[in-house]
């Protein structure tokens, strides 16, 4: 894993000291809330419905066991004993006291973490595949590039006041487990004629105007990454709209300019800035890459794994859904679900975080990841250790065998925490998970992504859910719109609105009718919900939602 240099360390410490002084000035009244606001946002501190919220960056979702333990300590000492992992591979603490946030930032700095650029109109935490460096299908490890981008973008003098926030995601695998085309810039590592480079997408995003990013470059040599990004962000910084907050994201810039004209602007900037990059970035990349060398994988035989799988149905069910192929045949990638039926998606208690850190030390070379699905991943576990790991996860209520299934729901904080919410999202996710557990057909339904947002900002990614649920306020009453056919993978698509919304109590029955329609119409049990939807289009699903079936269900 990447280790902070002396420079990084000094930078983060200086920032924390500066913020401590700013908080003191706010408390003494020397700063008004309006004056303080931009300062706190530069350090990831939001003011929410009930309290301040601190968003901490987990760069490209990678954590050491020591860092996870520190997050547990922070949750316990300064919050209510839990933290919330988000789709952008950050962790949010919902209940810190303003007076104590400088202490939290110091505690983070002790383990090389911080909250810089987790807010504001800057380049945010660079996200990537939670299976990076481990996945069998990976073309190249995206993490060194993500770290290079982090170093380049942190406190970048020109890019601290962009027209709007700016999100970059990288995938190293054709599967795209980072939803790259729903980001301002999406990067996909590919190999062409033996050379590693990037496919570059620009202008994707969700929110009130969801867009799938068009391709900007079909191949960018890896060595051109930083100058090309610099060109993209510079072009956006120049052309992006500052007159209207809702039209300020790069997706609108690209849409209004047109992709060809925008490409020309980027290429023009690129020609200008390319010579300014003298190769220092490439030296830095080479140095960074050494920190991402894989651990020395133990060559244990997987016999015990196979035997347990044959005799233990609980283990077998978990292995089927929560393991992913590792590049080393005798290892596996483990997804630890934070979606126990009825739990708040993405929440982890301090005890759970501590246990996961211990398990990572014992079975996973001390490394953890946070996935954009709001789960925790142990990227390298020897297959021989999986039965023991599973038993320990079971004891802690962390062995829910539902990764990728219908109760593996993404949900934003919604009305439970968020000042912008127009409806609840967490209880909707909880009710769906519990209902389908009770019905017992989660496995029969198979792969399905349900995503819930509490307002049009779409933090719950509902547009790219196979079934998306958007909570709105209709004259003081919660109303939920359903979208169908969205997808976050290589075939990223924005879901279509199915029709009129549903009342709070009608949502679960509506989802149930959709799933019954899918089961009735699928060509075979191997055909997933999204495949059936793509083959048949929305008609049979709309019929299930709004036709006579509605009264029959
Ligand atoms: C509770 C505090 C939060 C606030 C105030 C907030 C606010 C917002 C706003 C205003 C947008 C729309 C931006 C735009 O498109 O112009 C947005 C988008 C987004 N937020 Fe949040 N959010 C919060 C929590 C979260 C959480 C907990 C997550 C993850 C679970 C999240 C992830 C996202 C994502 C992925 C987008 C996607 C839209 C995009 O960038 O294209 N946010 N948020
Ligand atoms: S989608 Fe809306 S309600 Fe949900 S977290 Fe984002 S801003 Fe808040």
Coordinates of C-alpha atoms and ligand atoms in Angstrom, one line a residue:
X1 CA 0.0 0.0 0.0
X2 CA 1.0 3.6 -0.6
X3 CA 2.9 5.1 2.3
X4 CA 2.8 8.9 2.9
X5 CA 6.1 10.7 2.1
X6 CA 7.4 13.3 4.6
X7 CA 5.8 15.9 2.3
X8 CA 2.4 14.3 2.5
X9 CA 2.6 14.0 6.2
X10 CA 3.6 17.6 6.8
X11 CA 0.9 18.8 4.4
X12 CA -1.9 16.9 6.1
X13 CA -0.7 18.0 9.6
X14 CA -0.5 21.7 8.5
X15 CA -4.0 21.5 7.1
X16 CA -5.3 20.0 10.4
X17 CA -3.7 22.7 12.5
X18 CA -5.1 25.4 10.2
X19 CA -8.6 23.9 10.5
X20 CA -8.3 23.8 14.3
X21 CA -7.6 27.5 14.3
X22 CA -10.5 28.1 12.0
X23 CA -12.9 26.2 14.3
X24 CA -11.6 28.2 17.3
X25 CA -12.3 31.4 15.4
X26 CA -15.8 30.2 14.5
X27 CA -16.5 29.3 18.2
X28 CA -15.2 32.7 19.4
X29 CA -17.5 34.4 16.9
X30 CA -14.6 35.9 14.9
X31 CA -16.0 34.0 11.9
X32 CA -19.7 33.9 11.0
X33 CA -21.3 30.6 9.8
X34 CA -21.3 32.1 6.3
X35 CA -17.6 32.9 6.5
X36 CA -16.8 29.5 8.1
X37 CA -18.8 27.4 5.6
X38 CA -16.3 27.4 2.7
X39 CA -13.5 26.7 5.1
X40 CA -15.2 23.7 6.7
X41 CA -16.2 22.4 3.3
X42 CA -12.6 22.4 2.2
X43 CA -12.1 19.9 5.1
X44 CA -15.1 17.6 4.4
X45 CA -17.3 19.1 7.1
X46 CA -21.0 19.4 6.1
X47 CA -23.9 20.7 8.2
X48 CA -26.7 18.2 8.0
X49 CA -30.3 17.8 9.2
X50 CA -29.4 17.1 12.8
X51 CA -25.7 17.6 13.1
X52 CA -22.4 18.2 11.4
X53 CA -21.2 15.4 9.1
X54 CA -17.6 14.6 8.4
X55 CA -16.7 12.9 5.1
X56 CA -13.3 11.1 5.2
X57 CA -11.5 10.1 2.0
X58 CA -10.6 6.5 1.5
X59 CA -8.3 6.9 -1.5
X60 CA -9.4 4.4 -4.2
X61 CA -11.2 2.5 -1.5
X62 CA -8.0 1.0 -0.1
X63 CA -7.5 0.7 3.7
X64 CA -4.9 -1.0 5.9
X65 CA -6.0 -2.9 9.0
X66 CA -4.5 -0.1 11.1
X67 CA -6.5 2.5 9.3
X68 CA -9.7 0.5 9.7
X69 CA -9.0 0.2 13.4
X70 CA -8.6 3.9 13.7
X71 CA -12.0 4.5 12.0
X72 CA -13.5 2.1 14.6
X73 CA -11.8 4.2 17.3
X74 CA -13.2 7.4 15.8
X75 CA -16.7 6.0 15.5
X76 CA -16.6 5.0 19.2
X77 CA -14.9 8.0 20.7
X78 CA -16.4 10.8 18.7
X79 CA -19.5 9.4 17.0
X80 CA -22.4 7.1 18.0
X81 CA -20.4 3.9 17.5
X82 CA -20.7 3.4 13.8
X83 CA -19.7 4.9 10.4
X84 CA -21.3 4.9 7.0
X85 CA -19.4 3.7 3.9
X86 CA -20.5 5.4 0.7
X87 CA -20.7 4.7 -3.0
X88 CA -17.6 6.9 -3.5
X89 CA -15.5 4.8 -1.3
X90 CA -15.5 7.3 1.5
X91 CA -16.7 7.0 5.1
X92 CA -19.1 9.5 6.7
X93 CA -19.4 10.1 10.4
X94 CA -22.9 11.5 11.0
X95 CA -22.7 12.8 14.6
X96 CA -19.3 14.5 15.3
X97 CA -19.3 17.7 17.5
X98 CA -17.7 20.6 15.7
X99 CA -15.4 21.3 18.6
X100 CA -14.0 17.7 18.3
X101 CA -13.6 17.5 14.6
X102 CA -9.9 18.9 14.8
X103 CA -9.2 16.0 17.1
X104 CA -10.7 13.5 14.7
X105 CA -8.6 15.0 11.9
X106 CA -5.5 14.5 14.0
X107 CA -6.5 10.9 14.7
X108 CA -6.9 10.4 11.0
X109 CA -3.5 12.0 10.2
X110 CA -2.0 9.5 12.7
X111 CA -2.9 6.8 10.2
X112 CA -2.2 8.8 7.0
X113 CA -5.8 9.7 6.4
X114 CA -7.7 13.0 5.9
X115 CA -10.9 14.7 4.7
X116 CA -9.3 17.1 2.2
X117 CA -11.2 17.5 -1.1
X118 CA -14.0 15.3 0.0
X119 CA -16.2 18.3 -0.5
X120 CA -16.2 21.6 -2.4
X121 CA -15.8 22.3 -6.2
X122 CA -12.7 20.3 -6.5
X123 CA -11.4 17.0 -7.8
X124 CA -12.9 14.5 -5.3
X125 CA -11.6 11.2 -4.1
X126 CA -10.6 9.1 -7.1
X127 CA -12.6 5.9 -7.1
X128 CA -11.7 2.5 -8.6
X129 CA -12.5 -1.2 -8.7
X130 CA -12.6 -2.6 -5.1
X131 CA -11.0 -5.8 -6.5
X132 CA -8.0 -3.9 -8.0
X133 CA -4.7 -5.7 -7.9
X134 CA -6.5 -9.0 -7.2
X135 CA -9.2 -9.6 -9.9
X136 CA -8.5 -12.4 -12.4
X137 CA -9.9 -10.4 -15.2
X138 CA -7.8 -7.3 -14.7
X139 CA -5.8 -5.7 -17.5
X140 CA -3.6 -3.6 -15.2
X141 CA -3.8 -2.4 -11.6
X142 CA -5.6 1.0 -11.6
X143 CA -4.4 2.0 -8.0
X144 CA -1.0 3.4 -8.9
X145 CA -2.7 5.7 -11.5
X146 CA -5.4 6.6 -8.9
X147 CA -2.6 7.6 -6.4
X148 CA -0.8 9.6 -9.1
X149 CA -4.0 11.5 -9.8
X150 CA -4.5 12.0 -6.1
X151 CA -1.1 13.6 -5.7
X152 CA -1.6 15.7 -8.8
X153 CA -5.1 16.9 -7.9
X154 CA -4.7 17.5 -4.1
X155 CA -4.4 21.3 -3.6
X156 CA -3.8 21.8 -7.3
X157 CA -3.6 25.5 -7.5
X158 CA -5.8 25.9 -10.6
X159 CA -8.5 23.4 -9.7
X160 CA -9.6 24.4 -6.2
X161 CA -12.6 26.4 -7.4
X162 CA -13.9 24.5 -10.4
X163 CA -17.4 25.4 -11.6
X164 CA -18.6 22.3 -9.7
X165 CA -17.4 19.2 -8.0
X166 CA -15.4 16.8 -10.2
X167 CA -15.4 13.0 -9.9
X168 CA -12.9 10.6 -11.5
X169 CA -13.2 6.8 -11.6
X170 CA -10.8 4.3 -13.0
X171 CA -11.3 0.6 -13.8
X172 CA -8.6 -1.9 -14.7
X173 CA -11.0 -4.5 -15.8
X174 CA -13.5 -4.8 -18.7
X175 CA -16.2 -5.7 -16.2
X176 CA -16.1 -2.1 -14.9
X177 CA -16.8 -2.4 -11.2
X178 CA -16.3 1.4 -10.7
X179 CA -19.3 2.7 -12.8
X180 CA -16.9 4.8 -14.8
X181 CA -19.4 6.2 -17.3
X182 CA -21.4 7.7 -14.5
X183 CA -18.5 10.0 -13.6
X184 CA -17.2 13.3 -14.8
X185 CA -14.2 11.5 -16.1
X186 CA -14.1 7.7 -16.5
X187 CA -10.9 5.9 -17.3
X188 CA -10.6 2.3 -18.5
X189 CA -7.2 0.6 -18.6
X190 CA -6.8 -1.3 -21.8
X191 CA -4.0 -3.0 -23.8
X192 CA -3.5 -2.2 -27.4
X193 CA -0.7 -3.7 -29.5
X194 CA 1.1 -4.7 -26.3
X195 CA 0.9 -1.1 -24.9
X196 CA -1.1 -0.1 -21.8
X197 CA -3.3 2.9 -22.1
X198 CA -6.7 4.4 -21.3
X199 CA -10.1 4.7 -22.9
X200 CA -11.3 8.1 -21.7
X201 CA -14.9 9.0 -21.1
X202 CA -16.1 12.4 -20.2
X203 CA -19.3 14.1 -19.0
X204 CA -21.2 11.3 -17.2
X205 CA -23.1 11.9 -14.0
X206 CA -26.3 11.3 -12.2
X207 CA -28.2 13.9 -10.3
X208 CA -31.1 15.9 -11.8
X209 CA -29.7 15.5 -15.4
X210 CA -28.3 12.0 -15.6
X211 CA -26.0 11.3 -18.5
X212 CA -23.8 8.4 -19.7
X213 CA -20.3 9.7 -20.5
X214 CA -19.4 9.7 -24.2
X215 CA -16.0 8.5 -25.3
X216 CA -13.4 11.3 -25.6
X217 CA -10.4 9.2 -26.6
X218 CA -10.3 5.5 -27.6
X219 CA -6.7 5.2 -26.6
X220 CA -4.5 7.5 -24.5
X221 CA -1.0 6.3 -23.9
X222 CA -0.5 5.7 -20.1
X223 CA 2.3 8.2 -20.0
X224 CA 0.0 11.0 -21.2
X225 CA -2.5 10.6 -18.3
X226 CA -1.7 13.6 -16.2
X227 CA -1.3 16.1 -19.0
X228 CA -4.5 14.9 -20.7
X229 CA -6.4 15.1 -17.4
X230 CA -4.9 18.6 -16.9
X231 CA -6.2 19.5 -20.4
X232 CA -9.7 18.2 -19.7
X233 CA -10.0 19.9 -16.3
X234 CA -8.5 23.2 -17.7
X235 CA -11.0 23.1 -20.7
X236 CA -13.9 22.6 -18.2
X237 CA -12.6 25.3 -15.9
X238 CA -12.6 27.7 -18.8
X239 CA -15.9 26.7 -20.6
X240 CA -17.9 25.3 -17.6
X241 CA -20.9 27.4 -16.6
X242 CA -20.7 29.4 -13.4
X243 CA -23.9 31.3 -13.9
X244 CA -26.2 28.4 -12.9
X245 CA -25.3 25.8 -10.3
X246 CA -27.5 23.2 -11.9
X247 CA -25.8 23.6 -15.3
X248 CA -22.2 23.7 -13.9
X249 CA -21.2 20.0 -14.1
X250 CA -19.0 18.9 -16.9
X251 CA -21.8 16.7 -18.3
X252 CA -23.7 19.9 -19.2
X253 CA -20.5 21.5 -20.6
X254 CA -20.0 18.5 -22.9
X255 CA -23.6 18.3 -23.8
X256 CA -23.9 22.0 -24.6
X257 CA -20.5 22.3 -26.4
X258 CA -20.9 18.9 -28.2
X259 CA -18.4 16.2 -27.8
X260 CA -16.5 17.1 -31.0
X261 CA -16.0 20.7 -30.0
X262 CA -15.2 19.7 -26.5
X263 CA -12.6 17.2 -27.8
X264 CA -11.0 19.9 -29.9
X265 CA -10.8 22.2 -26.8
X266 CA -9.2 19.4 -24.8
X267 CA -6.7 18.6 -27.6
X268 CA -5.8 22.3 -27.9
X269 CA -5.1 22.5 -24.2
X270 CA -3.3 19.2 -24.4
X271 CA -0.9 20.5 -27.0
X272 CA -0.2 23.4 -24.7
X273 CA 0.4 21.6 -21.5
X274 CA 2.0 18.3 -22.7
X275 CA 5.5 19.9 -23.0
X276 CA 5.2 21.2 -19.4
X277 CA 5.2 17.6 -18.1
X278 CA 8.9 16.8 -18.2
X279 CA 8.6 13.3 -17.0
X280 CA 8.6 13.9 -13.3
X281 CA 5.1 12.4 -13.2
X282 CA 6.4 9.2 -14.8
X283 CA 9.2 9.0 -12.2
X284 CA 6.6 9.5 -9.5
X285 CA 4.4 6.8 -11.0
X286 CA 7.3 4.3 -11.1
X287 CA 7.9 5.0 -7.4
X288 CA 4.2 4.8 -6.5
X289 CA 3.9 1.5 -8.3
X290 CA 6.5 -0.2 -6.0
X291 CA 4.0 0.4 -3.1
X292 CA 1.4 -1.7 -4.9
X293 CA 3.4 -4.8 -5.4
X294 CA 1.2 -7.8 -4.5
X295 CA 1.9 -9.6 -1.2
X296 CA 3.8 -12.8 -1.2
X297 CA 0.8 -15.2 -1.7
X298 CA 0.9 -18.3 0.4
X299 CA 0.9 -21.4 -1.8
X300 CA -1.6 -23.4 0.3
X301 CA -3.8 -26.1 -1.3
X302 CA -7.5 -25.4 -1.4
X303 CA -8.6 -28.9 -0.3
X304 CA -10.3 -27.7 2.9
X305 CA -12.3 -25.1 0.9
X306 CA -13.6 -27.8 -1.5
X307 CA -14.4 -30.2 1.3
X308 CA -16.3 -27.5 3.3
X309 CA -18.2 -26.4 0.2
X310 CA -19.3 -30.0 -0.4
X311 CA -20.8 -30.5 3.1
X312 CA -21.8 -27.1 4.5
X313 CA -24.8 -25.5 2.7
X314 CA -24.4 -22.1 4.4
X315 CA -20.7 -21.9 3.4
X316 CA -21.6 -23.0 -0.1
X317 CA -24.3 -20.3 -0.5
X318 CA -21.9 -17.6 0.7
X319 CA -19.1 -18.9 -1.5
X320 CA -21.4 -18.7 -4.5
X321 CA -22.3 -15.0 -4.1
X322 CA -19.6 -13.4 -2.0
X323 CA -16.4 -14.8 -3.6
X324 CA -14.8 -13.5 -6.8
X325 CA -12.1 -15.1 -8.9
X326 CA -8.6 -14.0 -7.8
X327 CA -5.6 -13.9 -10.2
X328 CA -3.9 -16.5 -8.0
X329 CA -5.9 -19.7 -8.3
X330 CA -5.5 -20.7 -4.7
X331 CA -6.8 -17.3 -3.5
X332 CA -10.2 -15.6 -3.6
X333 CA -11.6 -12.1 -3.3
X334 CA -14.1 -11.9 -0.4
X335 CA -17.0 -9.4 -0.3
X336 CA -18.2 -8.9 3.2
X337 CA -21.8 -7.7 2.9
X338 CA -22.8 -4.7 5.0
X339 CA -26.4 -5.5 3.9
X340 CA -27.7 -7.9 6.5
X341 CA -31.4 -8.0 5.8
X342 CA -33.0 -5.1 7.6
X343 CA -29.6 -3.3 8.3
X344 CA -28.8 0.2 7.0
X345 CA -26.8 -0.3 3.8
X346 CA -23.2 0.7 4.3
X347 CA -23.2 1.1 8.0
X348 CA -20.6 -0.7 10.1
X349 CA -20.3 -0.6 13.8
X350 CA -17.0 0.0 15.6
X351 CA -16.9 -3.7 16.7
X352 CA -17.5 -4.8 13.1
X353 CA -14.7 -2.5 11.8
X354 CA -12.3 -3.8 14.4
X355 CA -13.2 -7.4 13.7
X356 CA -12.7 -6.8 9.9
X357 CA -9.3 -5.3 10.6
X358 CA -8.4 -8.4 12.7
X359 CA -9.6 -10.7 10.0
X360 CA -7.7 -8.8 7.4
X361 CA -4.5 -9.3 9.5
X362 CA -5.2 -12.9 10.1
X363 CA -6.4 -14.0 6.6
X364 CA -6.0 -11.1 4.2
X365 CA -2.4 -9.7 4.3
X366 CA -3.7 -6.7 6.3
X367 CA -5.6 -5.1 3.5
X368 CA -9.2 -4.0 3.1
X369 CA -11.3 -2.2 0.5
X370 CA -14.5 -0.3 0.4
X371 CA -16.6 -1.1 -2.7
X372 CA -18.9 1.4 -4.5
X373 CA -21.6 -1.0 -3.6
X374 CA -21.1 0.0 0.1
X375 CA -19.6 -3.3 1.1
X376 CA -16.2 -4.2 2.6
X377 CA -13.8 -6.4 0.6
X378 CA -10.9 -8.6 1.7
X379 CA -9.0 -8.7 -1.6
X380 CA -6.7 -11.6 -1.0
X381 CA -7.7 -14.6 1.1
X382 CA -6.2 -18.1 0.7
X383 CA -9.0 -20.5 -0.2
X384 CA -7.8 -22.8 2.6
X385 CA -8.7 -20.0 5.1
X386 CA -12.1 -19.3 3.8
X387 CA -14.0 -21.8 6.0
X388 CA -12.4 -20.3 9.2
X389 CA -13.0 -16.7 7.9
X390 CA -16.7 -17.5 7.1
X391 CA -17.2 -19.0 10.6
X392 CA -15.9 -15.8 12.2
X393 CA -18.0 -13.6 9.9
X394 CA -21.1 -15.6 10.9
X395 CA -20.5 -15.0 14.6
X396 CA -20.4 -11.3 13.9
X397 CA -23.4 -11.1 11.7
X398 CA -21.2 -10.3 8.7
X399 CA -21.7 -13.5 6.6
X400 CA -24.9 -12.4 4.7
X401 CA -24.7 -14.3 1.5
X402 CA -26.2 -11.7 -0.8
X403 CA -23.5 -9.9 -2.7
X404 CA -25.0 -8.9 -6.1
X405 CA -28.5 -10.1 -5.1
X406 CA -31.6 -8.1 -4.5
X407 CA -31.0 -7.2 -0.9
X408 CA -27.5 -5.9 -1.8
X409 CA -29.2 -2.5 -2.1
X410 CA -27.5 0.9 -2.4
X411 CA -29.4 3.6 -0.5
X412 CA -28.5 7.2 0.3
X413 CA -29.0 8.6 3.8
X414 CA -32.3 10.2 2.7
X415 CA -34.6 11.8 5.3
X416 CA -32.8 10.0 8.1
X417 CA -29.9 12.3 7.9
X418 CA -29.8 14.5 4.8
X419 CA -30.9 18.1 4.7
X420 CA -31.7 17.9 1.0
X421 CA -33.9 14.8 1.2
X422 CA -37.5 14.8 0.0
X423 CA -38.2 11.2 1.2
X424 CA -36.8 8.3 3.2
X425 CA -34.5 5.8 1.5
X426 CA -33.0 3.7 4.2
X427 CA -36.3 2.3 5.5
X428 CA -37.3 1.5 1.9
X429 CA -34.2 -0.5 1.4
X430 CA -34.7 -2.2 4.8
X431 CA -38.3 -3.1 4.0
X432 CA -37.5 -4.6 0.6
X433 CA -34.7 -6.7 2.0
X434 CA -36.8 -8.0 4.9
X435 CA -39.8 -8.7 2.6
X436 CA -37.8 -10.8 0.1
X437 CA -36.0 -12.6 2.9
X438 CA -39.4 -13.6 4.2
X439 CA -40.5 -14.7 0.8
X440 CA -37.3 -16.6 0.4
X441 CA -36.8 -16.1 -3.3
X442 CA -33.8 -13.9 -3.4
X443 CA -31.7 -16.7 -4.9
X444 CA -34.3 -17.6 -7.4
X445 CA -34.3 -14.0 -8.6
X446 CA -30.5 -14.0 -8.8
X447 CA -28.4 -11.0 -9.9
X448 CA -30.3 -7.7 -9.4
X449 CA -29.3 -4.2 -8.4
X450 CA -31.8 -2.1 -6.6
X451 CA -30.8 1.5 -5.8
X452 CA -32.6 4.0 -3.7
X453 CA -32.2 7.8 -3.5
X454 CA -34.1 10.2 -1.3
X455 CA -34.1 13.1 -3.8
X456 CA -33.1 14.0 -7.4
X457 CA -29.5 14.4 -6.5
X458 CA -29.3 10.7 -6.9
X459 CA -26.6 9.9 -4.3
X460 CA -28.2 6.4 -4.2
X461 CA -27.4 5.9 -7.9
X462 CA -31.0 5.1 -8.7
X463 CA -30.6 5.9 -12.4
X464 CA -28.1 3.1 -12.8
X465 CA -30.0 0.5 -10.8
X466 CA -31.7 -2.3 -12.7
X467 CA -34.6 -1.2 -10.5
X468 CA -34.2 2.4 -9.3
X469 CA -36.3 4.0 -6.6
X470 CA -36.4 7.8 -6.3
X471 CA -38.2 9.3 -3.3
X472 CA -39.9 12.6 -3.9
X473 CA -42.2 14.9 -1.9
X474 CA -45.7 15.4 -3.4
X475 CA -47.6 18.0 -1.4
X476 CA -46.1 16.8 1.9
X477 CA -46.5 13.1 1.1
X478 CA -43.7 10.8 0.2
X479 CA -44.0 9.4 -3.3
X480 CA -41.6 7.0 -5.0
X481 CA -40.8 6.9 -8.7
X482 CA -39.5 3.6 -10.2
X483 CA -37.0 3.5 -13.0
X484 CA -36.2 0.4 -14.9
X485 CA -33.3 -0.8 -17.0
X486 CA -30.5 1.2 -15.6
X487 CA -27.1 -0.4 -15.4
X488 CA -23.6 0.5 -14.0
X489 CA -21.4 -2.0 -15.8
X490 CA -19.8 -1.9 -19.3
X491 CA -23.2 -1.3 -20.8
X492 CA -24.0 1.6 -18.6
X493 CA -27.6 2.8 -19.1
X494 CA -29.9 5.3 -17.4
X495 CA -33.1 3.7 -16.3
X496 CA -36.4 4.8 -17.7
X497 CA -39.1 6.1 -15.6
X498 CA -41.9 3.5 -15.5
X499 CA -44.8 5.8 -14.8
X500 CA -46.6 7.5 -11.9
X501 CA -45.0 7.1 -8.5
X502 CA -46.1 5.0 -5.6
X503 CA -46.9 5.8 -2.0
X504 CA -44.5 4.7 0.7
X505 CA -46.5 1.5 1.5
X506 CA -46.9 0.6 -2.1
X507 CA -43.2 0.4 -3.0
X508 CA -42.5 -3.1 -1.7
X509 CA -45.6 -4.7 -3.4
X510 CA -44.6 -2.8 -6.6
X511 CA -41.1 -4.3 -6.5
X512 CA -42.7 -7.7 -5.8
X513 CA -44.9 -7.4 -8.9
X514 CA -41.9 -6.5 -11.0
X515 CA -40.0 -9.6 -9.7
X516 CA -42.9 -11.9 -10.4
X517 CA -43.2 -10.5 -13.9
X518 CA -39.5 -11.2 -14.4
X519 CA -39.8 -14.8 -13.1
X520 CA -42.7 -15.4 -15.4
X521 CA -41.1 -13.9 -18.5
X522 CA -37.4 -14.9 -18.2
X523 CA -36.2 -17.2 -21.0
X524 CA -34.4 -19.4 -18.5
X525 CA -33.2 -19.2 -14.9
X526 CA -29.8 -18.1 -16.3
X527 CA -31.3 -14.9 -17.8
X528 CA -30.9 -12.1 -15.3
X529 CA -33.5 -9.4 -14.6
X530 CA -31.6 -6.8 -16.7
X531 CA -31.2 -9.2 -19.6
X532 CA -34.9 -10.0 -19.6
X533 CA -35.7 -6.3 -19.5
X534 CA -33.4 -5.6 -22.4
X535 CA -34.9 -8.4 -24.4
X536 CA -38.5 -7.6 -23.8
X537 CA -38.4 -3.8 -23.1
X538 CA -40.5 -2.1 -20.5
X539 CA -44.0 -3.2 -21.5
X540 CA -44.5 -6.4 -19.4
X541 CA -42.9 -4.6 -16.4
X542 CA -45.2 -1.6 -16.8
X543 CA -48.1 -4.0 -17.1
X544 CA -47.0 -5.6 -13.8
X545 CA -46.7 -2.2 -12.1
X546 CA -49.8 -0.5 -13.4
X547 CA -52.0 -3.1 -15.2
X548 CA -54.6 -5.4 -13.8
X549 CA -51.9 -7.4 -12.1
X550 CA -51.7 -4.6 -9.7
X551 CA -55.0 -5.5 -8.1
X552 CA -54.3 -9.2 -8.2
X553 CA -50.9 -9.1 -6.4
Ligands
LIG1 C1 -25.7 13.5 3.6 C2 -25.0 14.3 2.9 C3 -25.0 14.4 1.4 C4 -25.3 15.6 0.7 C5 -25.6 16.9 1.3 C6 -25.2 15.2 -0.7 C7 -25.4 16.1 -1.7 C8 -25.3 15.8 -3.1 C9 -25.7 16.6 -4.1 C10 -26.2 18.1 -4.0 C11 -25.5 15.9 -5.3 C12 -25.8 16.4 -6.7 C13 -24.7 17.0 -7.3 C14 -24.9 17.3 -8.8 O1 -25.1 16.5 -9.6 O2 -24.8 18.5 -9.1 C15 -25.0 14.7 -4.9 C16 -24.7 13.7 -5.8 C17 -24.1 12.5 -5.5 N1 -23.8 12.1 -4.2 FE1 -24.3 13.0 -2.5 N2 -24.8 13.9 -0.8 C18 -24.7 13.4 0.5 C19 -24.4 12.1 0.8 C20 -24.0 11.2 -0.1 C21 -23.8 9.8 0.2 C22 -23.9 9.2 1.6 C23 -23.4 9.2 -0.9 C24 -23.0 7.8 -1.1 C25 -23.7 6.8 -0.5 C26 -23.3 10.2 -1.9 C27 -22.9 10.0 -3.2 C28 -23.2 10.8 -4.3 C29 -23.1 10.4 -5.6 C30 -22.5 9.1 -6.1 C31 -23.6 11.4 -6.4 C32 -23.8 11.3 -7.9 C33 -24.0 12.2 -8.7 C34 -22.8 12.7 -9.6 O3 -21.8 13.0 -9.1 O4 -23.0 12.7 -10.8 N3 -23.7 11.4 -1.4 N4 -24.9 14.6 -3.6
LIG2 S1 -29.9 11.7 -2.9 FE1 -30.7 13.5 -1.9 S2 -31.5 12.7 0.0 FE2 -30.0 11.2 -0.7 S3 -28.1 11.8 0.2 FE3 -28.2 12.7 -1.8 S4 -28.9 14.8 -1.4 FE4 -29.4 13.6 0.4

